[in-house]
Amino acid sequence: MTTVLVLNSGSSSLKYQLVVPGSGEVLAGGVVERIGEEAGRITHEVAGQEVVREQTVADHGAALRLVLDLFEEAGPSLREAGIVAVGHRVVHGGTSFSAPVVVDDDVVAAVRALVPLAPLHNPGNVTGIEVARELLDVPHVAVFDTAFFADLPPAAATYAIDVKTAAEHGVRRYGFHGTSHQFVSSAVAAHPAVRAELAAAGRGPETLRQVVLHLGNGASASAVLGGHAVETSMGLTPLEGLVMGTRSGDIDPGIVFHLLRSGDLTVDYVDTLLNKRSGLLGLSGVNDMRELTRLVEAGDDGARLALDVYLHRLRKYVGAYAAVLGGIDVLVFTAGVGENAAHVRAGVVDGLGFLGLTVDAARNEARSREPRVVSPSGTGPLVMVVPTNEELAIARQAIALVG
Ligand code: AMP
């Protein structure tokens, strides 16, 4: 057996999965939370059983040591599992990384050099890589959230600000959630229904026009032409674009100056406000789509407005991306909300009938873990639901690199 340990190391958490890249089977996985705080917690899942421990976890090194101990105690033993690589999720690759790389000291230094561009994410990623390299003597591969968008056309990647200032500070649109957008858009291109549509129209795969909506707690949209990303909604940071669980998405940048000046607020306060206390949470008091839906059904006006703002933004993006692509062949939904919330999918296409987009009510409501078409047969562009799997994508990219 060949396995890859996939690590997603945040500022105070460490998520992991032991994945069989060929079959996609997850042998075990879990999360260490509240690293560096008094009340740490580790949840390890294997064969449908959860092992939970509550204890102080001093730092990321201690967290990974705990994980390795749990693999030995609760299984599966990493020594016997045939682990050939560790795949690390790294949020920001800047312009230095447009593809996964095998980690060496230079790569670690380069990821650290990108911390000013991703102060909330890259420090945790670097620490995770460092402790894992010390404890696991196999090749380590860094997979970047920005890589799929590294070749965005200049017109999409460029902010209309002073070019010298932009160049000096690395200000451009980078895009995030790339591993998911790439995984989902390739699954769409390989889907029999999509291949059949293209074949019937006598078109090659290089002409396939997709709009991908990754709607989780974070949310982003991309326009993908023939497998290449040509637009995406996140920019210099993962704050731009769609309305998210706690992030505002697009706002007038003038709001920031207005708050700093007239509200006498600090930069850190406004940063936290827009990243952690805005979006659905800021509008309704809850960031979870299930809770928001319950509030809407109970007649809560704030929740109704939050959902309306969320859907309005999504419709604007789908329309804009159809324009960027010169038409649309597939609209695809993924991640927690996109895969599960049928009413959100219906709400997005409601009003987009002029693009030929519509859902079949029964198909849209049916629950499944498989990639599927939810639009009616034989009419217009396809609307699809494709479950994302970033860990599997990272494991496969790691294996492809280390052989
Ligand atoms: P993710 O970041 O991909 O894990 O997605 C998290 C989001 O998915 C949260 O807002 C959840 O409320 C939402 N979600 C998960 N399951 C469901 C569901 N069955 N119905 C609606 N939303 C869901």
Tab-separated table of C-alpha atoms and ligand atoms in Angstrom:
chain	number	residue	atom	x	y	z
A	1	MET	CA	0.000	0.000	0.000
A	2	THR	CA	1.087	3.575	-0.731
A	3	THR	CA	-0.197	6.419	1.445
A	4	VAL	CA	0.334	10.154	1.842
A	5	LEU	CA	-0.101	12.066	5.095
A	6	VAL	CA	-1.785	15.373	4.266
A	7	LEU	CA	-1.245	18.214	6.742
A	8	ASN	CA	-3.118	21.510	6.937
A	9	SER	CA	-1.442	23.541	9.609
A	10	GLY	CA	-3.156	26.731	10.785
A	11	SER	CA	-2.089	29.278	13.366
A	12	SER	CA	-3.587	27.276	16.260
A	13	SER	CA	-4.733	24.031	14.643
A	14	LEU	CA	-3.347	21.048	12.760
A	15	LYS	CA	-5.646	19.020	10.501
A	16	TYR	CA	-4.433	15.753	9.036
A	17	GLN	CA	-5.534	12.849	6.860
A	18	LEU	CA	-3.789	9.638	5.883
A	19	VAL	CA	-4.902	9.110	2.290
A	20	VAL	CA	-4.493	6.308	-0.257
A	21	PRO	CA	-3.999	8.470	-3.369
A	22	GLY	CA	-5.079	5.791	-5.850
A	23	SER	CA	-8.456	4.882	-4.361
A	24	GLY	CA	-9.031	8.068	-2.383
A	25	GLU	CA	-9.604	6.003	0.770
A	26	VAL	CA	-8.990	7.880	4.031
A	27	LEU	CA	-7.351	5.492	6.524
A	28	ALA	CA	-7.522	7.981	9.402
A	29	GLY	CA	-7.746	11.690	10.008
A	30	GLY	CA	-8.327	14.295	12.628
A	31	VAL	CA	-7.558	17.670	14.056
A	32	VAL	CA	-5.563	19.164	16.908
A	33	GLU	CA	-7.239	22.353	18.073
A	34	ARG	CA	-6.287	25.275	20.323
A	35	ILE	CA	-2.546	24.688	20.027
A	36	GLY	CA	-0.682	26.939	22.463
A	37	GLU	CA	-3.756	27.420	24.667
A	38	GLU	CA	-4.530	25.859	28.023
A	39	ALA	CA	-7.426	23.694	26.816
A	40	GLY	CA	-6.087	21.852	23.759
A	41	ARG	CA	-8.025	19.045	22.125
A	42	ILE	CA	-7.245	16.306	19.651
A	43	THR	CA	-9.826	14.302	17.729
A	44	HIS	CA	-8.547	11.258	15.819
A	45	GLU	CA	-10.930	9.321	13.597
A	46	VAL	CA	-10.226	5.819	12.396
A	47	ALA	CA	-12.655	3.225	11.005
A	48	GLY	CA	-15.676	5.280	12.041
A	49	GLN	CA	-14.453	5.552	15.663
A	50	GLU	CA	-13.445	8.832	17.280
A	51	VAL	CA	-10.668	9.075	19.849
A	52	VAL	CA	-10.817	12.406	21.695
A	53	ARG	CA	-8.193	13.763	24.090
A	54	GLU	CA	-8.271	17.028	25.944
A	55	GLN	CA	-4.907	18.277	27.088
A	56	THR	CA	-2.612	21.260	26.742
A	57	VAL	CA	-0.708	21.181	23.450
A	58	ALA	CA	2.233	23.560	23.809
A	59	ASP	CA	3.114	24.092	20.154
A	60	HIS	CA	2.898	22.587	16.654
A	61	GLY	CA	5.777	20.190	17.384
A	62	ALA	CA	3.898	18.808	20.377
A	63	ALA	CA	0.743	18.607	18.262
A	64	LEU	CA	2.376	16.510	15.566
A	65	ARG	CA	4.070	14.259	18.145
A	66	LEU	CA	0.625	13.649	19.655
A	67	VAL	CA	-0.792	12.799	16.240
A	68	LEU	CA	2.031	10.340	15.555
A	69	ASP	CA	1.492	8.707	18.978
A	70	LEU	CA	-2.221	8.356	18.233
A	71	PHE	CA	-1.495	6.682	14.908
A	72	GLU	CA	0.574	4.105	16.811
A	73	GLU	CA	-1.993	3.634	19.611
A	74	ALA	CA	-5.318	3.842	17.747
A	75	GLY	CA	-4.014	2.917	14.320
A	76	PRO	CA	-3.196	2.621	11.603
A	77	SER	CA	0.526	2.365	12.326
A	78	LEU	CA	2.297	4.835	10.057
A	79	ARG	CA	5.267	2.492	9.793
A	80	GLU	CA	3.030	-0.212	8.341
A	81	ALA	CA	0.834	2.119	6.280
A	82	GLY	CA	3.426	2.628	3.536
A	83	ILE	CA	3.663	6.393	3.884
A	84	VAL	CA	5.752	7.749	0.997
A	85	ALA	CA	5.246	11.505	1.341
A	86	VAL	CA	3.762	14.276	3.418
A	87	GLY	CA	1.623	16.782	1.491
A	88	HIS	CA	1.343	20.236	3.028
A	89	ARG	CA	-1.408	22.698	2.220
A	90	VAL	CA	0.178	26.134	1.868
A	91	VAL	CA	-2.150	29.081	1.456
A	92	HIS	CA	-0.008	31.663	-0.332
A	93	GLY	CA	2.536	30.831	-3.011
A	94	GLY	CA	2.833	34.417	-4.266
A	95	THR	CA	4.466	34.633	-7.688
A	96	SER	CA	7.206	32.221	-6.524
A	97	PHE	CA	5.162	29.016	-6.848
A	98	SER	CA	2.853	28.103	-9.705
A	99	ALA	CA	2.944	24.338	-9.023
A	100	PRO	CA	3.563	21.940	-6.114
A	101	VAL	CA	7.205	21.570	-5.042
A	102	VAL	CA	9.287	19.136	-3.030
A	103	VAL	CA	10.213	20.998	0.141
A	104	ASP	CA	13.836	21.888	0.865
A	105	ASP	CA	15.361	24.679	2.974
A	106	ASP	CA	15.002	27.178	0.112
A	107	VAL	CA	11.284	26.413	-0.242
A	108	VAL	CA	10.757	26.931	3.495
A	109	ALA	CA	12.575	30.269	3.274
A	110	ALA	CA	10.490	31.303	0.251
A	111	VAL	CA	7.194	30.406	1.967
A	112	ARG	CA	8.342	32.368	5.013
A	113	ALA	CA	9.210	35.337	2.796
A	114	LEU	CA	5.547	35.376	1.704
A	115	VAL	CA	4.285	35.922	5.281
A	116	PRO	CA	3.684	39.678	4.712
A	117	LEU	CA	1.217	38.716	1.931
A	118	ALA	CA	-0.581	36.127	4.083
A	119	PRO	CA	0.023	37.044	7.743
A	120	LEU	CA	-2.969	35.019	8.939
A	121	HIS	CA	-2.052	31.792	7.125
A	122	ASN	CA	1.546	31.313	5.998
A	123	PRO	CA	3.150	31.444	9.507
A	124	GLY	CA	1.142	28.357	10.570
A	125	ASN	CA	1.929	26.637	7.275
A	126	VAL	CA	5.686	27.242	7.724
A	127	THR	CA	5.649	25.942	11.295
A	128	GLY	CA	3.747	22.829	10.192
A	129	ILE	CA	6.311	22.094	7.484
A	130	GLU	CA	9.224	22.620	9.842
A	131	VAL	CA	8.019	20.294	12.586
A	132	ALA	CA	6.921	17.644	10.087
A	133	ARG	CA	10.308	17.644	8.376
A	134	GLU	CA	11.931	17.044	11.762
A	135	LEU	CA	9.640	14.166	12.704
A	136	LEU	CA	8.872	12.386	9.407
A	137	ASP	CA	11.770	11.237	7.266
A	138	VAL	CA	10.015	11.094	3.861
A	139	PRO	CA	9.802	13.660	1.050
A	140	HIS	CA	7.584	16.649	1.891
A	141	VAL	CA	5.595	18.377	-0.823
A	142	ALA	CA	4.063	21.862	-0.576
A	143	VAL	CA	0.806	22.361	-2.501
A	144	PHE	CA	-0.257	25.988	-2.891
A	145	ASP	CA	-3.795	27.326	-2.738
A	146	THR	CA	-2.828	30.034	-5.219
A	147	ALA	CA	-1.115	27.797	-7.823
A	148	PHE	CA	-4.158	27.108	-10.037
A	149	PHE	CA	-4.509	30.860	-10.516
A	150	ALA	CA	-0.828	31.633	-11.177
A	151	ASP	CA	-1.528	32.062	-14.902
A	152	LEU	CA	-4.564	34.316	-14.661
A	153	PRO	CA	-4.588	36.607	-17.698
A	154	PRO	CA	-2.985	39.978	-16.814
A	155	ALA	CA	-6.307	41.780	-17.313
A	156	ALA	CA	-7.836	39.617	-14.555
A	157	ALA	CA	-4.804	39.609	-12.233
A	158	THR	CA	-4.114	43.347	-12.247
A	159	TYR	CA	-5.614	45.933	-9.895
A	160	ALA	CA	-6.008	49.367	-11.449
A	161	ILE	CA	-3.666	51.120	-9.019
A	162	ASP	CA	-0.316	52.816	-9.488
A	163	VAL	CA	1.886	50.181	-11.166
A	164	LYS	CA	5.073	51.019	-9.273
A	165	THR	CA	3.399	50.813	-5.871
A	166	ALA	CA	1.706	47.547	-6.859
A	167	ALA	CA	4.994	46.005	-8.029
A	168	GLU	CA	6.866	47.162	-4.929
A	169	HIS	CA	4.357	45.538	-2.568
A	170	GLY	CA	3.355	42.462	-4.586
A	171	VAL	CA	-0.169	43.822	-5.018
A	172	ARG	CA	-2.030	41.736	-7.632
A	173	ARG	CA	-4.836	39.190	-7.668
A	174	TYR	CA	-3.553	35.762	-6.607
A	175	GLY	CA	-6.750	33.762	-5.961
A	176	PHE	CA	-7.225	31.034	-3.311
A	177	HIS	CA	-9.016	27.655	-2.922
A	178	GLY	CA	-7.114	26.748	-6.116
A	179	THR	CA	-6.683	23.093	-5.144
A	180	SER	CA	-10.453	22.770	-4.867
A	181	HIS	CA	-11.241	24.708	-8.066
A	182	GLN	CA	-8.733	22.565	-9.967
A	183	PHE	CA	-10.002	19.264	-8.509
A	184	VAL	CA	-13.648	20.119	-9.179
A	185	SER	CA	-13.165	21.558	-12.668
A	186	SER	CA	-11.156	18.490	-13.764
A	187	ALA	CA	-13.856	16.198	-12.359
A	188	VAL	CA	-16.438	18.154	-14.373
A	189	ALA	CA	-14.368	17.874	-17.572
A	190	ALA	CA	-14.099	14.092	-17.056
A	191	HIS	CA	-17.819	13.604	-16.287
A	192	PRO	CA	-19.681	11.498	-18.888
A	193	ALA	CA	-22.567	14.003	-19.193
A	194	VAL	CA	-20.137	16.819	-19.974
A	195	ARG	CA	-18.126	14.744	-22.439
A	196	ALA	CA	-21.339	13.724	-24.179
A	197	GLU	CA	-22.492	17.359	-24.504
A	198	LEU	CA	-19.149	18.420	-25.978
A	199	ALA	CA	-19.064	15.448	-28.362
A	200	ALA	CA	-22.626	16.130	-29.532
A	201	ALA	CA	-21.657	19.717	-30.310
A	202	GLY	CA	-18.437	18.605	-32.050
A	203	ARG	CA	-16.346	20.630	-29.576
A	204	GLY	CA	-13.001	19.810	-27.971
A	205	PRO	CA	-12.347	19.893	-24.183
A	206	GLU	CA	-10.255	23.059	-24.635
A	207	THR	CA	-13.482	24.977	-25.325
A	208	LEU	CA	-15.295	23.910	-22.113
A	209	ARG	CA	-16.501	26.987	-20.179
A	210	GLN	CA	-17.126	26.415	-16.468
A	211	VAL	CA	-18.081	28.654	-13.576
A	212	VAL	CA	-17.091	26.956	-10.307
A	213	LEU	CA	-18.669	28.110	-7.021
A	214	HIS	CA	-16.760	26.877	-3.953
A	215	LEU	CA	-19.229	27.748	-1.192
A	216	GLY	CA	-17.962	26.735	2.229
A	217	ASN	CA	-17.359	28.906	5.255
A	218	GLY	CA	-14.886	30.639	2.940
A	219	ALA	CA	-16.297	31.078	-0.555
A	220	SER	CA	-14.886	31.790	-3.996
A	221	ALA	CA	-15.866	31.642	-7.652
A	222	SER	CA	-13.726	30.889	-10.671
A	223	ALA	CA	-14.125	30.962	-14.433
A	224	VAL	CA	-12.324	28.044	-16.068
A	225	LEU	CA	-11.759	27.747	-19.817
A	226	GLY	CA	-10.505	24.398	-21.092
A	227	GLY	CA	-9.011	23.535	-17.689
A	228	HIS	CA	-7.292	26.913	-17.197
A	229	ALA	CA	-8.501	29.490	-14.677
A	230	VAL	CA	-9.186	32.825	-16.378
A	231	GLU	CA	-10.885	34.653	-13.468
A	232	THR	CA	-11.397	34.176	-9.757
A	233	SER	CA	-13.084	36.137	-7.009
A	234	MET	CA	-10.406	36.168	-4.294
A	235	GLY	CA	-7.562	38.594	-4.789
A	236	LEU	CA	-4.445	39.704	-2.927
A	237	THR	CA	-6.001	38.024	0.118
A	238	PRO	CA	-8.931	35.624	0.627
A	239	LEU	CA	-11.109	38.587	1.660
A	240	GLU	CA	-12.227	39.729	-1.800
A	241	GLY	CA	-15.250	38.459	-3.704
A	242	LEU	CA	-18.275	36.547	-2.492
A	243	VAL	CA	-20.109	37.009	0.806
A	244	MET	CA	-18.662	34.370	3.191
A	245	GLY	CA	-19.441	32.988	6.628
A	246	THR	CA	-17.510	35.723	8.450
A	247	ARG	CA	-15.819	37.684	5.620
A	248	SER	CA	-17.394	40.634	3.804
A	249	GLY	CA	-16.135	39.838	0.310
A	250	ASP	CA	-16.246	42.860	-2.027
A	251	ILE	CA	-16.673	46.231	-0.384
A	252	ASP	CA	-15.826	49.783	-1.405
A	253	PRO	CA	-12.213	50.189	-0.140
A	254	GLY	CA	-13.311	53.687	0.884
A	255	ILE	CA	-15.239	52.033	3.755
A	256	VAL	CA	-11.898	51.153	5.375
A	257	PHE	CA	-10.672	54.772	5.329
A	258	HIS	CA	-14.051	56.017	6.492
A	259	LEU	CA	-14.009	53.657	9.494
A	260	LEU	CA	-10.391	54.424	10.339
A	261	ARG	CA	-11.024	58.169	10.265
A	262	SER	CA	-14.549	58.772	11.450
A	263	GLY	CA	-14.901	55.756	13.712
A	264	ASP	CA	-11.420	56.297	15.163
A	265	LEU	CA	-10.793	52.562	14.795
A	266	THR	CA	-7.416	50.830	14.482
A	267	VAL	CA	-6.202	48.933	11.417
A	268	ASP	CA	-6.273	45.659	13.372
A	269	TYR	CA	-9.840	46.298	14.486
A	270	VAL	CA	-11.056	46.864	10.926
A	271	ASP	CA	-9.045	43.854	9.683
A	272	THR	CA	-10.762	41.633	12.276
A	273	LEU	CA	-14.132	43.256	11.547
A	274	LEU	CA	-13.960	42.435	7.827
A	275	ASN	CA	-12.386	38.980	8.180
A	276	LYS	CA	-14.070	37.597	11.300
A	277	ARG	CA	-17.212	39.607	12.077
A	278	SER	CA	-18.720	40.362	8.661
A	279	GLY	CA	-20.373	38.294	5.929
A	280	LEU	CA	-23.352	36.178	7.030
A	281	LEU	CA	-22.275	36.492	10.679
A	282	GLY	CA	-22.126	40.276	10.549
A	283	LEU	CA	-25.527	40.539	8.896
A	284	SER	CA	-27.452	37.897	10.826
A	285	GLY	CA	-25.497	36.830	13.914
A	286	VAL	CA	-24.756	33.337	12.533
A	287	ASN	CA	-22.160	32.153	10.015
A	288	ASP	CA	-23.413	28.592	9.532
A	289	MET	CA	-25.737	28.164	6.530
A	290	ARG	CA	-27.853	25.566	8.381
A	291	GLU	CA	-28.525	27.975	11.249
A	292	LEU	CA	-29.122	30.843	8.844
A	293	THR	CA	-31.679	28.739	6.950
A	294	ARG	CA	-33.507	27.909	10.200
A	295	LEU	CA	-33.644	31.620	11.075
A	296	VAL	CA	-34.980	32.500	7.612
A	297	GLU	CA	-37.669	29.819	7.953
A	298	ALA	CA	-38.594	31.246	11.358
A	299	GLY	CA	-39.188	34.658	9.738
A	300	ASP	CA	-36.040	36.460	10.953
A	301	ASP	CA	-35.616	39.651	8.846
A	302	GLY	CA	-31.846	39.979	9.398
A	303	ALA	CA	-31.282	36.395	8.273
A	304	ARG	CA	-33.503	36.936	5.199
A	305	LEU	CA	-31.485	40.016	4.230
A	306	ALA	CA	-28.199	38.133	4.782
A	307	LEU	CA	-29.330	35.312	2.476
A	308	ASP	CA	-30.566	37.813	-0.129
A	309	VAL	CA	-27.211	39.658	-0.107
A	310	TYR	CA	-25.373	36.308	-0.352
A	311	LEU	CA	-27.437	35.135	-3.340
A	312	HIS	CA	-27.406	38.523	-5.069
A	313	ARG	CA	-23.591	38.574	-4.973
A	314	LEU	CA	-23.444	35.033	-6.356
A	315	ARG	CA	-25.763	35.865	-9.267
A	316	LYS	CA	-23.667	38.935	-10.101
A	317	TYR	CA	-20.529	36.799	-10.212
A	318	VAL	CA	-22.049	34.045	-12.358
A	319	GLY	CA	-23.328	36.650	-14.834
A	320	ALA	CA	-19.971	38.425	-14.903
A	321	TYR	CA	-18.045	35.180	-15.388
A	322	ALA	CA	-20.365	34.059	-18.183
A	323	ALA	CA	-19.416	37.352	-19.848
A	324	VAL	CA	-15.698	36.736	-19.225
A	325	LEU	CA	-15.992	33.250	-20.776
A	326	GLY	CA	-18.223	34.360	-23.652
A	327	GLY	CA	-20.913	31.933	-22.491
A	328	ILE	CA	-21.265	29.122	-19.999
A	329	ASP	CA	-21.406	25.338	-20.445
A	330	VAL	CA	-21.374	24.215	-16.800
A	331	LEU	CA	-22.190	25.929	-13.504
A	332	VAL	CA	-20.800	23.773	-10.711
A	333	PHE	CA	-21.391	23.943	-6.955
A	334	THR	CA	-19.000	22.548	-4.358
A	335	ALA	CA	-17.959	22.671	-0.649
A	336	GLY	CA	-20.201	22.555	2.442
A	337	VAL	CA	-22.927	24.931	1.258
A	338	GLY	CA	-22.596	24.223	-2.472
A	339	GLU	CA	-22.819	20.451	-1.982
A	340	ASN	CA	-25.592	20.416	0.609
A	341	ALA	CA	-27.816	23.480	0.427
A	342	ALA	CA	-30.285	22.806	-2.414
A	343	HIS	CA	-32.108	26.073	-1.695
A	344	VAL	CA	-28.897	28.057	-2.249
A	345	ARG	CA	-28.345	26.355	-5.620
A	346	ALA	CA	-31.947	27.059	-6.606
A	347	GLY	CA	-31.618	30.645	-5.337
A	348	VAL	CA	-28.494	31.277	-7.431
A	349	VAL	CA	-29.986	30.091	-10.732
A	350	ASP	CA	-33.308	31.799	-9.987
A	351	GLY	CA	-32.979	34.910	-12.134
A	352	LEU	CA	-30.271	33.433	-14.371
A	353	GLY	CA	-32.767	31.872	-16.777
A	354	PHE	CA	-31.605	34.343	-19.428
A	355	LEU	CA	-28.330	32.359	-19.494
A	356	GLY	CA	-30.325	29.131	-19.842
A	357	LEU	CA	-29.487	28.150	-16.249
A	358	THR	CA	-32.118	26.275	-14.286
A	359	VAL	CA	-32.366	23.315	-11.881
A	360	ASP	CA	-34.678	20.310	-11.893
A	361	ALA	CA	-36.347	20.422	-8.461
A	362	ALA	CA	-36.179	16.656	-7.786
A	363	ARG	CA	-32.570	16.297	-8.970
A	364	ASN	CA	-31.533	19.365	-6.998
A	365	GLU	CA	-33.138	18.094	-3.763
A	366	ALA	CA	-31.745	14.521	-4.074
A	367	ARG	CA	-28.800	13.891	-1.735
A	368	SER	CA	-25.664	12.127	-2.955
A	369	ARG	CA	-21.884	12.110	-2.447
A	370	GLU	CA	-21.319	11.592	-6.186
A	371	PRO	CA	-20.671	14.232	-8.863
A	372	ARG	CA	-24.054	14.822	-10.496
A	373	VAL	CA	-26.134	16.932	-12.858
A	374	VAL	CA	-29.037	18.801	-11.232
A	375	SER	CA	-30.346	20.670	-14.296
A	376	PRO	CA	-33.126	19.173	-16.453
A	377	SER	CA	-32.099	16.909	-19.350
A	378	GLY	CA	-31.605	18.423	-22.760
A	379	THR	CA	-31.866	22.102	-21.891
A	380	GLY	CA	-29.111	24.713	-21.904
A	381	PRO	CA	-25.940	24.653	-19.804
A	382	LEU	CA	-25.466	21.951	-17.169
A	383	VAL	CA	-25.802	22.766	-13.483
A	384	MET	CA	-23.736	20.277	-11.458
A	385	VAL	CA	-22.807	19.394	-7.877
A	386	VAL	CA	-19.295	17.994	-7.464
A	387	PRO	CA	-18.010	17.206	-3.949
A	388	THR	CA	-14.567	18.697	-3.446
A	389	ASN	CA	-11.718	16.774	-1.840
A	390	GLU	CA	-8.720	18.996	-1.223
A	391	GLU	CA	-6.869	16.364	0.831
A	392	LEU	CA	-7.085	13.814	-1.989
A	393	ALA	CA	-5.992	16.447	-4.510
A	394	ILE	CA	-2.968	17.297	-2.320
A	395	ALA	CA	-2.130	13.597	-1.849
A	396	ARG	CA	-2.277	12.990	-5.614
A	397	GLN	CA	-0.149	16.025	-6.415
A	398	ALA	CA	2.402	14.907	-3.803
A	399	ILE	CA	2.567	11.381	-5.245
A	400	ALA	CA	2.870	12.721	-8.787
A	401	LEU	CA	5.929	14.681	-7.697
A	402	VAL	CA	7.756	12.087	-5.601
A	403	GLY	CA	6.834	9.060	-7.733
B	1	AMP	P1	-16.946	23.976	4.510
B	1	AMP	O1	-16.146	25.231	4.827
B	1	AMP	O2	-16.763	23.505	3.092
B	1	AMP	O3	-16.749	22.887	5.519
B	1	AMP	O4	-18.486	24.398	4.620
B	1	AMP	C1	-19.048	24.872	5.807
B	1	AMP	C2	-20.427	25.426	5.507
B	1	AMP	O5	-21.244	24.397	4.914
B	1	AMP	C3	-21.195	25.903	6.730
B	1	AMP	O6	-21.766	27.169	6.462
B	1	AMP	C4	-22.290	24.876	6.887
B	1	AMP	O7	-23.454	25.440	7.401
B	1	AMP	C5	-22.515	24.467	5.453
B	1	AMP	N1	-23.229	23.169	5.419
B	1	AMP	C6	-22.756	21.953	5.757
B	1	AMP	N2	-23.741	21.027	5.657
B	1	AMP	C7	-24.857	21.677	5.252
B	1	AMP	C8	-26.193	21.286	4.965
B	1	AMP	N3	-26.585	20.016	5.082
B	1	AMP	N4	-27.070	22.246	4.556
B	1	AMP	C9	-26.677	23.536	4.437
B	1	AMP	N5	-25.430	23.960	4.695
B	1	AMP	C10	-24.519	23.051	5.085
